[in-house]
mmCIF file of N, CA and C in Angstrom:
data_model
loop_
_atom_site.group_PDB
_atom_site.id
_atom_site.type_symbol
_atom_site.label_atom_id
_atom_site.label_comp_id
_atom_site.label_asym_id
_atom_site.label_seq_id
_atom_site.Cartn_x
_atom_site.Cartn_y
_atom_site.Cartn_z
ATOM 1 N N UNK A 1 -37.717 32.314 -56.294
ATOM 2 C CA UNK A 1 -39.093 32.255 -56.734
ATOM 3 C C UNK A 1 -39.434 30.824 -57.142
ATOM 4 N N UNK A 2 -40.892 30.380 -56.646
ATOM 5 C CA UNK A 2 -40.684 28.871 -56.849
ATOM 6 C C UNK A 2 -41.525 28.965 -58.505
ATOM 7 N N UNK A 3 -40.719 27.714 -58.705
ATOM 8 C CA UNK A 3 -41.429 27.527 -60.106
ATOM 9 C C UNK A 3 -42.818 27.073 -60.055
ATOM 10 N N UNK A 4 -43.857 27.574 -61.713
ATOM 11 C CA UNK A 4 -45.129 27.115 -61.621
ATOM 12 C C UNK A 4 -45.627 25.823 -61.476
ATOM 13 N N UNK A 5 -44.847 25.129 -62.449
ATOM 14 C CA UNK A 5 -44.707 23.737 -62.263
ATOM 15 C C UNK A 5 -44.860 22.813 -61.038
ATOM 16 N N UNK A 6 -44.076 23.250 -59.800
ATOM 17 C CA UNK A 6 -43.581 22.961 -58.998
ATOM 18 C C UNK A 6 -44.775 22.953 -57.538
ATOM 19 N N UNK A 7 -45.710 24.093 -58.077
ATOM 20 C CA UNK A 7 -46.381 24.432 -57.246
ATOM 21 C C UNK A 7 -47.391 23.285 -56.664
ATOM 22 N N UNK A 8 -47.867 23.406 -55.472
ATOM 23 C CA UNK A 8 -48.547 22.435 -54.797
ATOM 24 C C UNK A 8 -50.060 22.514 -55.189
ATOM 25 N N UNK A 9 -50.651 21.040 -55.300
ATOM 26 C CA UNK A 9 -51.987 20.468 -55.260
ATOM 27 C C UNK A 9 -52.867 21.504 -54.363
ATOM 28 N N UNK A 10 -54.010 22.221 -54.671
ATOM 29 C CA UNK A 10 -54.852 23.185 -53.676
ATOM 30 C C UNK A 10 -56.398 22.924 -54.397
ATOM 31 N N UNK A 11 -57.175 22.280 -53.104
ATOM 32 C CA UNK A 11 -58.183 22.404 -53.421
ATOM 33 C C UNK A 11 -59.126 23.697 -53.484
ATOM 34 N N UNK A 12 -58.959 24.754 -52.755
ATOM 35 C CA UNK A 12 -59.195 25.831 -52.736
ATOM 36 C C UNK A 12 -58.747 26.213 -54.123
ATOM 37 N N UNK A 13 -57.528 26.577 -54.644
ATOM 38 C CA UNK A 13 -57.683 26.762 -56.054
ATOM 39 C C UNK A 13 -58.208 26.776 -56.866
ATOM 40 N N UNK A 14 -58.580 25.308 -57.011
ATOM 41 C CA UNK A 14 -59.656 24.193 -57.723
ATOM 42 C C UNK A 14 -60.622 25.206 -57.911
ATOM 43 N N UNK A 15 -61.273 25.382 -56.927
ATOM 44 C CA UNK A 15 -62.708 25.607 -56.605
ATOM 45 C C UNK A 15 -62.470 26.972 -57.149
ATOM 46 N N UNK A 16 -61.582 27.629 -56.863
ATOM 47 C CA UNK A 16 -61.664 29.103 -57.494
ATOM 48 C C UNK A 16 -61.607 29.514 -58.591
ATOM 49 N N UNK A 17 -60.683 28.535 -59.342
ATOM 50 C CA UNK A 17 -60.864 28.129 -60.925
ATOM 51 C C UNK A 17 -62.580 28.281 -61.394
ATOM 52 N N UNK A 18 -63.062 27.149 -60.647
ATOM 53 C CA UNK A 18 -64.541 26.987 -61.257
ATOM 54 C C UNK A 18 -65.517 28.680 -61.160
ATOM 55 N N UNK A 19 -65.029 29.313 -59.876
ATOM 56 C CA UNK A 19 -65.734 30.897 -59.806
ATOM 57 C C UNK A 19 -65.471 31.300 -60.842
ATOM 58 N N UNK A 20 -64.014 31.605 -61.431
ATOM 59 C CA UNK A 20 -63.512 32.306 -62.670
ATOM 60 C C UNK A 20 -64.089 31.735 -64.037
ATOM 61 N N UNK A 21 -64.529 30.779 -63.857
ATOM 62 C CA UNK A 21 -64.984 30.530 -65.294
ATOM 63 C C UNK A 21 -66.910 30.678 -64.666
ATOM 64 N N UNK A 22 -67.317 30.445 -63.676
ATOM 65 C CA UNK A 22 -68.883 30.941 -63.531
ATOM 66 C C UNK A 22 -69.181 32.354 -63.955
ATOM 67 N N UNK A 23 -67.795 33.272 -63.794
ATOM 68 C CA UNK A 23 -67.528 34.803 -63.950
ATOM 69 C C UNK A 23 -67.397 34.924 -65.333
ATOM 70 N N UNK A 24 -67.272 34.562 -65.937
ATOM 71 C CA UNK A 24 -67.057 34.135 -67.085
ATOM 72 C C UNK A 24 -68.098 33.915 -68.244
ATOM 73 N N UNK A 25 -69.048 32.973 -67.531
ATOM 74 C CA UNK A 25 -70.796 32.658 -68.151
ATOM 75 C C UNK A 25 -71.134 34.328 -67.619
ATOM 76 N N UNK A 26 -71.401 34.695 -66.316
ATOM 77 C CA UNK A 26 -72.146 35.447 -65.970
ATOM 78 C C UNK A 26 -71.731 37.291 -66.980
ATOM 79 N N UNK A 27 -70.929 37.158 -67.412
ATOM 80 C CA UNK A 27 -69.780 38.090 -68.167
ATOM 81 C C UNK A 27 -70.787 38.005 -69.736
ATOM 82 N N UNK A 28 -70.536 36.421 -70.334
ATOM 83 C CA UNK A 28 -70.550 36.411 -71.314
ATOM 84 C C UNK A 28 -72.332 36.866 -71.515
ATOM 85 N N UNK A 29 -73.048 36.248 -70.874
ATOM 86 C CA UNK A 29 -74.624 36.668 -70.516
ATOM 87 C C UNK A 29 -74.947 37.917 -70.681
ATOM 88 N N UNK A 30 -74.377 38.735 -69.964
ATOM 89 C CA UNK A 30 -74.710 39.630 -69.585
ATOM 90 C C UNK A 30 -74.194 41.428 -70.718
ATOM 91 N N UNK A 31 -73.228 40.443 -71.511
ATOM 92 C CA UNK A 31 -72.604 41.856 -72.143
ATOM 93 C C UNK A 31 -72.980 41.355 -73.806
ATOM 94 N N UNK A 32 -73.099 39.653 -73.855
ATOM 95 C CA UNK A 32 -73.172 39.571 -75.376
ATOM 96 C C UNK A 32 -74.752 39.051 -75.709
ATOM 97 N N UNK A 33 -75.312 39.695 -76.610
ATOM 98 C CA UNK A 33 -76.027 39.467 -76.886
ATOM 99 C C UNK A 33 -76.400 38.503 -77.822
ATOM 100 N N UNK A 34 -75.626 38.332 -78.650
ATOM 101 C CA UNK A 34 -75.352 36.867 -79.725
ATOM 102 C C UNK A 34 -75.495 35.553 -78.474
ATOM 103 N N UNK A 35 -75.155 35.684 -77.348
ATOM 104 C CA UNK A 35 -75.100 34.924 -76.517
ATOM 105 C C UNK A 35 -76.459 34.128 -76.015
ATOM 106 N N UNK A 36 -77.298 35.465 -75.601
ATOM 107 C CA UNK A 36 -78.606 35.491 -75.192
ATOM 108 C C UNK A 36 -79.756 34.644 -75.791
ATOM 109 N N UNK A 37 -79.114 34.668 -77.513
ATOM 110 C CA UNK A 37 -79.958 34.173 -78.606
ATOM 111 C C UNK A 37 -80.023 33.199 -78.653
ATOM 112 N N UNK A 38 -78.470 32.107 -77.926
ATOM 113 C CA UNK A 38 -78.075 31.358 -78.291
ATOM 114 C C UNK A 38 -78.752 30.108 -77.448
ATOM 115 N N UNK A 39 -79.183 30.918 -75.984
ATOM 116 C CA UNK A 39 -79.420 30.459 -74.766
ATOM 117 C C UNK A 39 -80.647 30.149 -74.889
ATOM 118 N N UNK A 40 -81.619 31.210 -75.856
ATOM 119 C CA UNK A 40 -83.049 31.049 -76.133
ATOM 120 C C UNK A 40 -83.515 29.913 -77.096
ATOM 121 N N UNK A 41 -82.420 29.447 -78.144
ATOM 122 C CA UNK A 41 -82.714 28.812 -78.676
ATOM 123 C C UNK A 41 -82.318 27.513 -78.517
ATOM 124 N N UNK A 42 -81.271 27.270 -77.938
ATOM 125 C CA UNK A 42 -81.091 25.871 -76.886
ATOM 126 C C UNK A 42 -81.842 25.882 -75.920
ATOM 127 N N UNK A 43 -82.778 26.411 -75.443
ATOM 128 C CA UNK A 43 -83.847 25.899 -74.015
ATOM 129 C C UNK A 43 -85.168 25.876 -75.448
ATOM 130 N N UNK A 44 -85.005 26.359 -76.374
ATOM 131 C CA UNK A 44 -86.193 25.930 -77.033
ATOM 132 C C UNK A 44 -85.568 24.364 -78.107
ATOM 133 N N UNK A 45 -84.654 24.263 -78.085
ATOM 134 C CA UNK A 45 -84.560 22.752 -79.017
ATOM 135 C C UNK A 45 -84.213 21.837 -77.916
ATOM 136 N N UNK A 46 -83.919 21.908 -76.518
ATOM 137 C CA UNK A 46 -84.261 21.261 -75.465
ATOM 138 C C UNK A 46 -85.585 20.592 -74.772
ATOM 139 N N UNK A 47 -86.405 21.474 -75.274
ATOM 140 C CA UNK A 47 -87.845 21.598 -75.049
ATOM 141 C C UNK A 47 -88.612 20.585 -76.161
ATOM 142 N N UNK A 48 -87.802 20.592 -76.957
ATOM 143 C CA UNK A 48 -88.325 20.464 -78.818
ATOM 144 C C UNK A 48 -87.975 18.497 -78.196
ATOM 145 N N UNK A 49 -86.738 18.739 -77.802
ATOM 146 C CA UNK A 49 -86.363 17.078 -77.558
ATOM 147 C C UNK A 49 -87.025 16.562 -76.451
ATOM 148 N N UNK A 50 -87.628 17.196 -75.868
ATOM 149 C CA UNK A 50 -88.239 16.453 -74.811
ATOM 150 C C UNK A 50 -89.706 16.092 -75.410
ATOM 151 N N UNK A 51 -90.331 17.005 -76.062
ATOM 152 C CA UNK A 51 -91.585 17.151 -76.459
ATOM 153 C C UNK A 51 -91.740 15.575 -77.717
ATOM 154 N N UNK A 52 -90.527 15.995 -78.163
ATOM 155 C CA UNK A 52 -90.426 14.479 -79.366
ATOM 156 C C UNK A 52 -89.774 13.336 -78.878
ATOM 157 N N UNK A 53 -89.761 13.291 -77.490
ATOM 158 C CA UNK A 53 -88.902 12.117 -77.121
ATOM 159 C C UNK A 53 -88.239 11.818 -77.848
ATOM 160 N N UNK A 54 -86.885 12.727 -78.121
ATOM 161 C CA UNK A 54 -85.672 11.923 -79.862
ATOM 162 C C UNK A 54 -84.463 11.164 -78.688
ATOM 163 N N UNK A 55 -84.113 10.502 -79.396
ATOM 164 C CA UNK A 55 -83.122 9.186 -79.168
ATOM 165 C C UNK A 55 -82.161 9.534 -78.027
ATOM 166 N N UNK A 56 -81.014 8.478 -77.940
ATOM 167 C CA UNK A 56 -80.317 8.734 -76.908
ATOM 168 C C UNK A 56 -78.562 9.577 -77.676
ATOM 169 N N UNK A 57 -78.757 8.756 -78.957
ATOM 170 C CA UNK A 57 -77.961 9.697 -80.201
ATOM 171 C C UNK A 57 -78.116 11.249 -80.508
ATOM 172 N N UNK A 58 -79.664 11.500 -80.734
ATOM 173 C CA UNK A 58 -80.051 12.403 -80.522
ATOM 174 C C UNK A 58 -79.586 13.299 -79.742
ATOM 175 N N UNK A 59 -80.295 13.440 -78.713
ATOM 176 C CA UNK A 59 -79.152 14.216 -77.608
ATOM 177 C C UNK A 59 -77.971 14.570 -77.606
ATOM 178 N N UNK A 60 -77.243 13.323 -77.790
ATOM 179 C CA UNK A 60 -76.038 13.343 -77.759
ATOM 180 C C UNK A 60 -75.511 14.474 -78.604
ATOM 181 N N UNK A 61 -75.847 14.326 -79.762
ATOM 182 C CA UNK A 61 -75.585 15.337 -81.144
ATOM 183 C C UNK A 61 -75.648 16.703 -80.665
ATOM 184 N N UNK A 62 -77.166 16.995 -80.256
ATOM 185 C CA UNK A 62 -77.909 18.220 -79.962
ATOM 186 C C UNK A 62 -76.588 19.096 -78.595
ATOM 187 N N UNK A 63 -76.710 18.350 -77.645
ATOM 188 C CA UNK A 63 -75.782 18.770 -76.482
ATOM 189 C C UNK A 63 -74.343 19.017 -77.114
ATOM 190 N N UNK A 64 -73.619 18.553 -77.690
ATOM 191 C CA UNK A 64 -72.293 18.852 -78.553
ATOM 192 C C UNK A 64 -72.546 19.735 -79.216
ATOM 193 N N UNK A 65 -73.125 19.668 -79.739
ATOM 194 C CA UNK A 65 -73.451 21.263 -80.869
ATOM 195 C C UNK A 65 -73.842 22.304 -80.189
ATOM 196 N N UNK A 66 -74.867 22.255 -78.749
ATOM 197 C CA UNK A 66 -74.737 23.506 -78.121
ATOM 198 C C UNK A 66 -73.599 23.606 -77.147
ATOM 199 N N UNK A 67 -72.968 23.176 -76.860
ATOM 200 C CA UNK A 67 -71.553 22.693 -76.104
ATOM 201 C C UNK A 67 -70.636 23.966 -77.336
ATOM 202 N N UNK A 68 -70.368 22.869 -78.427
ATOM 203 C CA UNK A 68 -70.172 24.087 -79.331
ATOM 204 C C UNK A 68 -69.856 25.210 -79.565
ATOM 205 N N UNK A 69 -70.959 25.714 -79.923
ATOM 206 C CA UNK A 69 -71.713 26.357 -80.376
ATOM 207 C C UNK A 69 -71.168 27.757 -78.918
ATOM 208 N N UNK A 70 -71.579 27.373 -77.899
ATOM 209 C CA UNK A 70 -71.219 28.449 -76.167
ATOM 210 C C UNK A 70 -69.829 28.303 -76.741
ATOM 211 N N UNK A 71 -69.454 27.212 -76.580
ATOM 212 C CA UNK A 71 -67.538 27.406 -76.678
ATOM 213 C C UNK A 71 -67.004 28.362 -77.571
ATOM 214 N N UNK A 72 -67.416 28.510 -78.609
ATOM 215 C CA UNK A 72 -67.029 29.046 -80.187
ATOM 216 C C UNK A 72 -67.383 30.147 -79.482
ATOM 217 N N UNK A 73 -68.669 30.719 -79.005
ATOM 218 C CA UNK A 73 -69.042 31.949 -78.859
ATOM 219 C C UNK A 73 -68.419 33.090 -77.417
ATOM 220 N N UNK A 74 -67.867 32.231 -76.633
ATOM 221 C CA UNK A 74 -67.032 32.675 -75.246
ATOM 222 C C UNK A 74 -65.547 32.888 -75.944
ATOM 223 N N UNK A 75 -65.347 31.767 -76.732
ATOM 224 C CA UNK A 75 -63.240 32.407 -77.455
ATOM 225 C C UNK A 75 -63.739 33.593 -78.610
ATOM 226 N N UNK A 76 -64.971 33.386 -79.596
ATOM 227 C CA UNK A 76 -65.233 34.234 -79.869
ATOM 228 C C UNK A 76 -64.967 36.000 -79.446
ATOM 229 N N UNK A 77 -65.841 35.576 -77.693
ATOM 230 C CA UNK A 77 -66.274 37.256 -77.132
ATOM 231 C C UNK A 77 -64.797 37.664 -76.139
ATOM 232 N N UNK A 78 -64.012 36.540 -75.959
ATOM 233 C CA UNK A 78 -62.789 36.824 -75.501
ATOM 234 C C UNK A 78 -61.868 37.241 -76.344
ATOM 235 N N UNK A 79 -62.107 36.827 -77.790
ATOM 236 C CA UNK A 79 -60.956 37.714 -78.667
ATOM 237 C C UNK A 79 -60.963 38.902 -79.150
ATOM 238 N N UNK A 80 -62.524 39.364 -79.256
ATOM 239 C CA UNK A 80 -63.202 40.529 -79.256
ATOM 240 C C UNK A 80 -62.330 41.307 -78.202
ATOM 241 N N UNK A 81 -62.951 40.879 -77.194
ATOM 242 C CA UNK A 81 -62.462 41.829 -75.607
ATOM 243 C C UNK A 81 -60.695 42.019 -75.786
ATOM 244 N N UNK A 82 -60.194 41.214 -76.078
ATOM 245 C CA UNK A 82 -58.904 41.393 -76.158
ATOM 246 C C UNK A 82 -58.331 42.133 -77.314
ATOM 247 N N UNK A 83 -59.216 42.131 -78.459
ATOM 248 C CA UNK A 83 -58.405 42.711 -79.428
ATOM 249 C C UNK A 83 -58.586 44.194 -79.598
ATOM 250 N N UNK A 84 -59.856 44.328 -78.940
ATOM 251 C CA UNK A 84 -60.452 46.044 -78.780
ATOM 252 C C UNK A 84 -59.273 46.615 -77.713
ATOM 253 N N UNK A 85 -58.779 45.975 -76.772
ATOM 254 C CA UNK A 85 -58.099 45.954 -75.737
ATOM 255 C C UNK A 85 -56.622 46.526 -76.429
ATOM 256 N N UNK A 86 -56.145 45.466 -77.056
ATOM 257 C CA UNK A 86 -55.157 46.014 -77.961
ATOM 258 C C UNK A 86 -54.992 47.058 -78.859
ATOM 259 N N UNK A 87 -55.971 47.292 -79.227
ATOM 260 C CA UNK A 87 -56.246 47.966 -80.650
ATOM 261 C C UNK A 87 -57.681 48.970 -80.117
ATOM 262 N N UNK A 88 -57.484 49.501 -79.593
ATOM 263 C CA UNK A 88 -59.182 50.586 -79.613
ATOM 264 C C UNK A 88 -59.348 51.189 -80.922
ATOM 265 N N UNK A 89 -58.641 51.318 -81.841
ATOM 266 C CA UNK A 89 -58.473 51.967 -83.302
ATOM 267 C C UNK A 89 -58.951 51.144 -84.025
ATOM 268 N N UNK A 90 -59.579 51.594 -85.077
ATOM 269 C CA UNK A 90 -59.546 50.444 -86.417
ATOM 270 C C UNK A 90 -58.368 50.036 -86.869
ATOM 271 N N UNK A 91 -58.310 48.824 -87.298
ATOM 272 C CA UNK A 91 -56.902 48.625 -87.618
ATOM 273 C C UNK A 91 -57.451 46.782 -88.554
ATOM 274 N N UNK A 92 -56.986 47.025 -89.999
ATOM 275 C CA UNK A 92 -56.995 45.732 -91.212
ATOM 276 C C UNK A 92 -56.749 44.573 -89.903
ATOM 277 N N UNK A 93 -55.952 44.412 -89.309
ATOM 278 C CA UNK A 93 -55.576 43.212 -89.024
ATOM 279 C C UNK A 93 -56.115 42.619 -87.520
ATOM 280 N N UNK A 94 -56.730 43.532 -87.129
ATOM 281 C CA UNK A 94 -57.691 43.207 -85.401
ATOM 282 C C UNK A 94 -58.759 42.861 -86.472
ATOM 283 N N UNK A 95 -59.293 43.683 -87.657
ATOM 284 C CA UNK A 95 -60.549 43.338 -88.109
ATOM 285 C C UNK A 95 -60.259 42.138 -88.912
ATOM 286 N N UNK A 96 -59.289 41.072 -89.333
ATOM 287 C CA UNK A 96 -60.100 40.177 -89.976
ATOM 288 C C UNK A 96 -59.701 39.239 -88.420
ATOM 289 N N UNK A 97 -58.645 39.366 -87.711
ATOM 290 C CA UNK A 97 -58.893 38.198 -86.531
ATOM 291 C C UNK A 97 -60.166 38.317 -86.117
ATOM 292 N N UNK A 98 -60.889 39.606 -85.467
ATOM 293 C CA UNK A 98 -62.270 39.360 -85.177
ATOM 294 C C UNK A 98 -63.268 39.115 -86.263
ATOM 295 N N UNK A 99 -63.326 39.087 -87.414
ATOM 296 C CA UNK A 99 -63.970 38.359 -88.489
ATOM 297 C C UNK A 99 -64.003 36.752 -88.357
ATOM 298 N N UNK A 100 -63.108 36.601 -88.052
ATOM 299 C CA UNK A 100 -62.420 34.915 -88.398
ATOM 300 C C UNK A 100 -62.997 34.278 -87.422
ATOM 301 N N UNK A 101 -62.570 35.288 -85.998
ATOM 302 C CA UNK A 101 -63.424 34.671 -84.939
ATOM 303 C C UNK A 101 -64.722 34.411 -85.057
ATOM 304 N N UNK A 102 -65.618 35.152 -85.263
ATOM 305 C CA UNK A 102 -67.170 35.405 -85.935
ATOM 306 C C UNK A 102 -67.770 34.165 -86.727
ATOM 307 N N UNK A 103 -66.500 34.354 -87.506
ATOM 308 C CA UNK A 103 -66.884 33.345 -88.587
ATOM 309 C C UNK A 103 -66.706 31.959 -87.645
ATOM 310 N N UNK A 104 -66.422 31.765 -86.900
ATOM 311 C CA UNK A 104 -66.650 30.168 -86.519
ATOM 312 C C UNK A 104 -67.258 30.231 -85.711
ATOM 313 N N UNK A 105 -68.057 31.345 -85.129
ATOM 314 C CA UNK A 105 -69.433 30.961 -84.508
ATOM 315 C C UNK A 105 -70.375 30.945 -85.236
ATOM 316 N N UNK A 106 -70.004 31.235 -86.555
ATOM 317 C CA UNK A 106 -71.204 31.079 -87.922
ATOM 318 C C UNK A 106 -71.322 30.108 -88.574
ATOM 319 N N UNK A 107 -70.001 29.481 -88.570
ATOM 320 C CA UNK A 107 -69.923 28.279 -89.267
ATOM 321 C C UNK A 107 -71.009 26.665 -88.449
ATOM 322 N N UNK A 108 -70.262 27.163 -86.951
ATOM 323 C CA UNK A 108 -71.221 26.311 -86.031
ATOM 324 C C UNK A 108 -72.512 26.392 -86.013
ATOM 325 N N UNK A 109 -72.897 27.448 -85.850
ATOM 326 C CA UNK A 109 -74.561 27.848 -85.620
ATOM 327 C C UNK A 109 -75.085 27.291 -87.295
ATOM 328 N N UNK A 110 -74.398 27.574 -88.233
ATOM 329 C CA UNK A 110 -75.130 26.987 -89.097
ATOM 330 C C UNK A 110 -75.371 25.032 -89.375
ATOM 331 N N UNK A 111 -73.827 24.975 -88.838
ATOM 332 C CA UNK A 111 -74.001 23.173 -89.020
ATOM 333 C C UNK A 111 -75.026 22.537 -87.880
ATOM 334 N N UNK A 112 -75.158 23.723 -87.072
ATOM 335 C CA UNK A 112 -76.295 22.777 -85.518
ATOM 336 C C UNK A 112 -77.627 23.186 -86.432
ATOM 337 N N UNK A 113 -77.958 24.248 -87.174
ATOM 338 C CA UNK A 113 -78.907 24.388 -87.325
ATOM 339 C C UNK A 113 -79.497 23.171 -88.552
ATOM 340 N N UNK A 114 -78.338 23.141 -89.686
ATOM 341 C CA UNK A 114 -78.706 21.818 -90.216
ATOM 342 C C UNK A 114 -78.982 20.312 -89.393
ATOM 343 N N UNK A 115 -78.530 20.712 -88.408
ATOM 344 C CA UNK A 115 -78.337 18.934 -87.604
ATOM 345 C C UNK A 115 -79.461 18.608 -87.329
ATOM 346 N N UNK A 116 -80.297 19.991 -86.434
ATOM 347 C CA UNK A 116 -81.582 20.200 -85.958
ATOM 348 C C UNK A 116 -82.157 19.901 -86.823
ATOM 349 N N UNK A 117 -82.341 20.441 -88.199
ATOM 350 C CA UNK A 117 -83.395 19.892 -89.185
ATOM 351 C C UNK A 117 -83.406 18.715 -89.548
ATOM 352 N N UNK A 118 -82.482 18.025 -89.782
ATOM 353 C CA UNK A 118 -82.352 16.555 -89.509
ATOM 354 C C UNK A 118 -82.633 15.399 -88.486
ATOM 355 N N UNK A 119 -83.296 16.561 -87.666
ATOM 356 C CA UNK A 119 -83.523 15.772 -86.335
ATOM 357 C C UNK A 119 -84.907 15.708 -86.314
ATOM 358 N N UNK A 120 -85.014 17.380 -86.415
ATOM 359 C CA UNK A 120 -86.719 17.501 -85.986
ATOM 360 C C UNK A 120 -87.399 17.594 -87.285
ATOM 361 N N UNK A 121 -87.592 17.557 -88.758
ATOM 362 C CA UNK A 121 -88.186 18.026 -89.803
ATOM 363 C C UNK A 121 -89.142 16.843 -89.694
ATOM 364 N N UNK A 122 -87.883 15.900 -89.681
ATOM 365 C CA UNK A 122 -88.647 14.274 -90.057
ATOM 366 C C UNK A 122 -90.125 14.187 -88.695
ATOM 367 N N UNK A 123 -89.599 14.607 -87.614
ATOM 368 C CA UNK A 123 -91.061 14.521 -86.444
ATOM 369 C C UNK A 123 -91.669 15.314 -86.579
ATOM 370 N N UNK A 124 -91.756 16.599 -87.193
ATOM 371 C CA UNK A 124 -92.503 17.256 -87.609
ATOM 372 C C UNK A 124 -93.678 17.286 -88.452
ATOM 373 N N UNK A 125 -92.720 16.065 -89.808
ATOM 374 C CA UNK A 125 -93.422 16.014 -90.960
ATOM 375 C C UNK A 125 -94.905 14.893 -90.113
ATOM 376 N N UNK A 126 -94.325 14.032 -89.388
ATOM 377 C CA UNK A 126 -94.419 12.569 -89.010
ATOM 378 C C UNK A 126 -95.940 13.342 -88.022
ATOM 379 N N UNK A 127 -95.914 14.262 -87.370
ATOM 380 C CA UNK A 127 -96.927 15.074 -86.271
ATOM 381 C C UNK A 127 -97.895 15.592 -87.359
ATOM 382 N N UNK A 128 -97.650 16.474 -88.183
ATOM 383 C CA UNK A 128 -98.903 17.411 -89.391
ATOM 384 C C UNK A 128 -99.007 16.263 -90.088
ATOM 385 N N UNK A 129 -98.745 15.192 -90.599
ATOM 386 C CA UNK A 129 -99.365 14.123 -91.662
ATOM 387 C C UNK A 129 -100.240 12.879 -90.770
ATOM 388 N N UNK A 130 -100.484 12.934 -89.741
ATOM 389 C CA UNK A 130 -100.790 11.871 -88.990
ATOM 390 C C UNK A 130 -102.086 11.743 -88.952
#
């Protein structure tokens, strides 16, 4: 049996890799709804940055935090899936790993949401006082 290591360069692979993780978005879309929210409100602070022309920093920030923010929420819905998987029962110790998980898509969503206000309050204030 050849080793994994060992195995040869395949661009076909490659490319099939990228299906499995498109399967993946289309998965996470479609079954989580925390997801959906997440999608609505990054095409609306996308919208928000275009509308305020904010910086090139700006962005930068905004895109990492929803970068984030999806990431946290896909290991999130994969530990879910896996731990129900393991465990269809209630059970103390599936429930605080999926807590924990939770919790750092909470922790994120709350630090983007401070970032945002730091971004947009000030153009806000700067638009109604003008």
């Amino acid at each position: 049996m050849e080793d994994f290591k060992s195995e040869r360069f395949s661009v076909r692979k490659r490319l099939r890799s990228f299906r499995y993780a498109f399967d993946g978005l289309r998965i996470l879309f479609r079954e989580e709804h925390n997801a959906r929210i997440h999608l609505v409100v990054s095409i609306c602070v996308i919208l928000m940055g275009v509308v305020f022309n904010i910086s090139v920093a700006e962005w930068l920030a905004i895109c990492i935090l929803i970068g984030l923010v999806f990431s946290l929420e896909i290991i999130n819905s994969a530990i879910e899936n896996l731990c129900d998987y393991i465990s269809p029962q209630r059970h103390d110790i599936i429930k605080k790993v999926k807590d924990m998980a939770a919790a750092a898509v909470l922790v994120a969503t709350i630090m983007s949401v401070v970032c945002g206000l730091i971004i947009f309050v000030p153009k806000l204030y700067n638009l109604i006082c003008q």
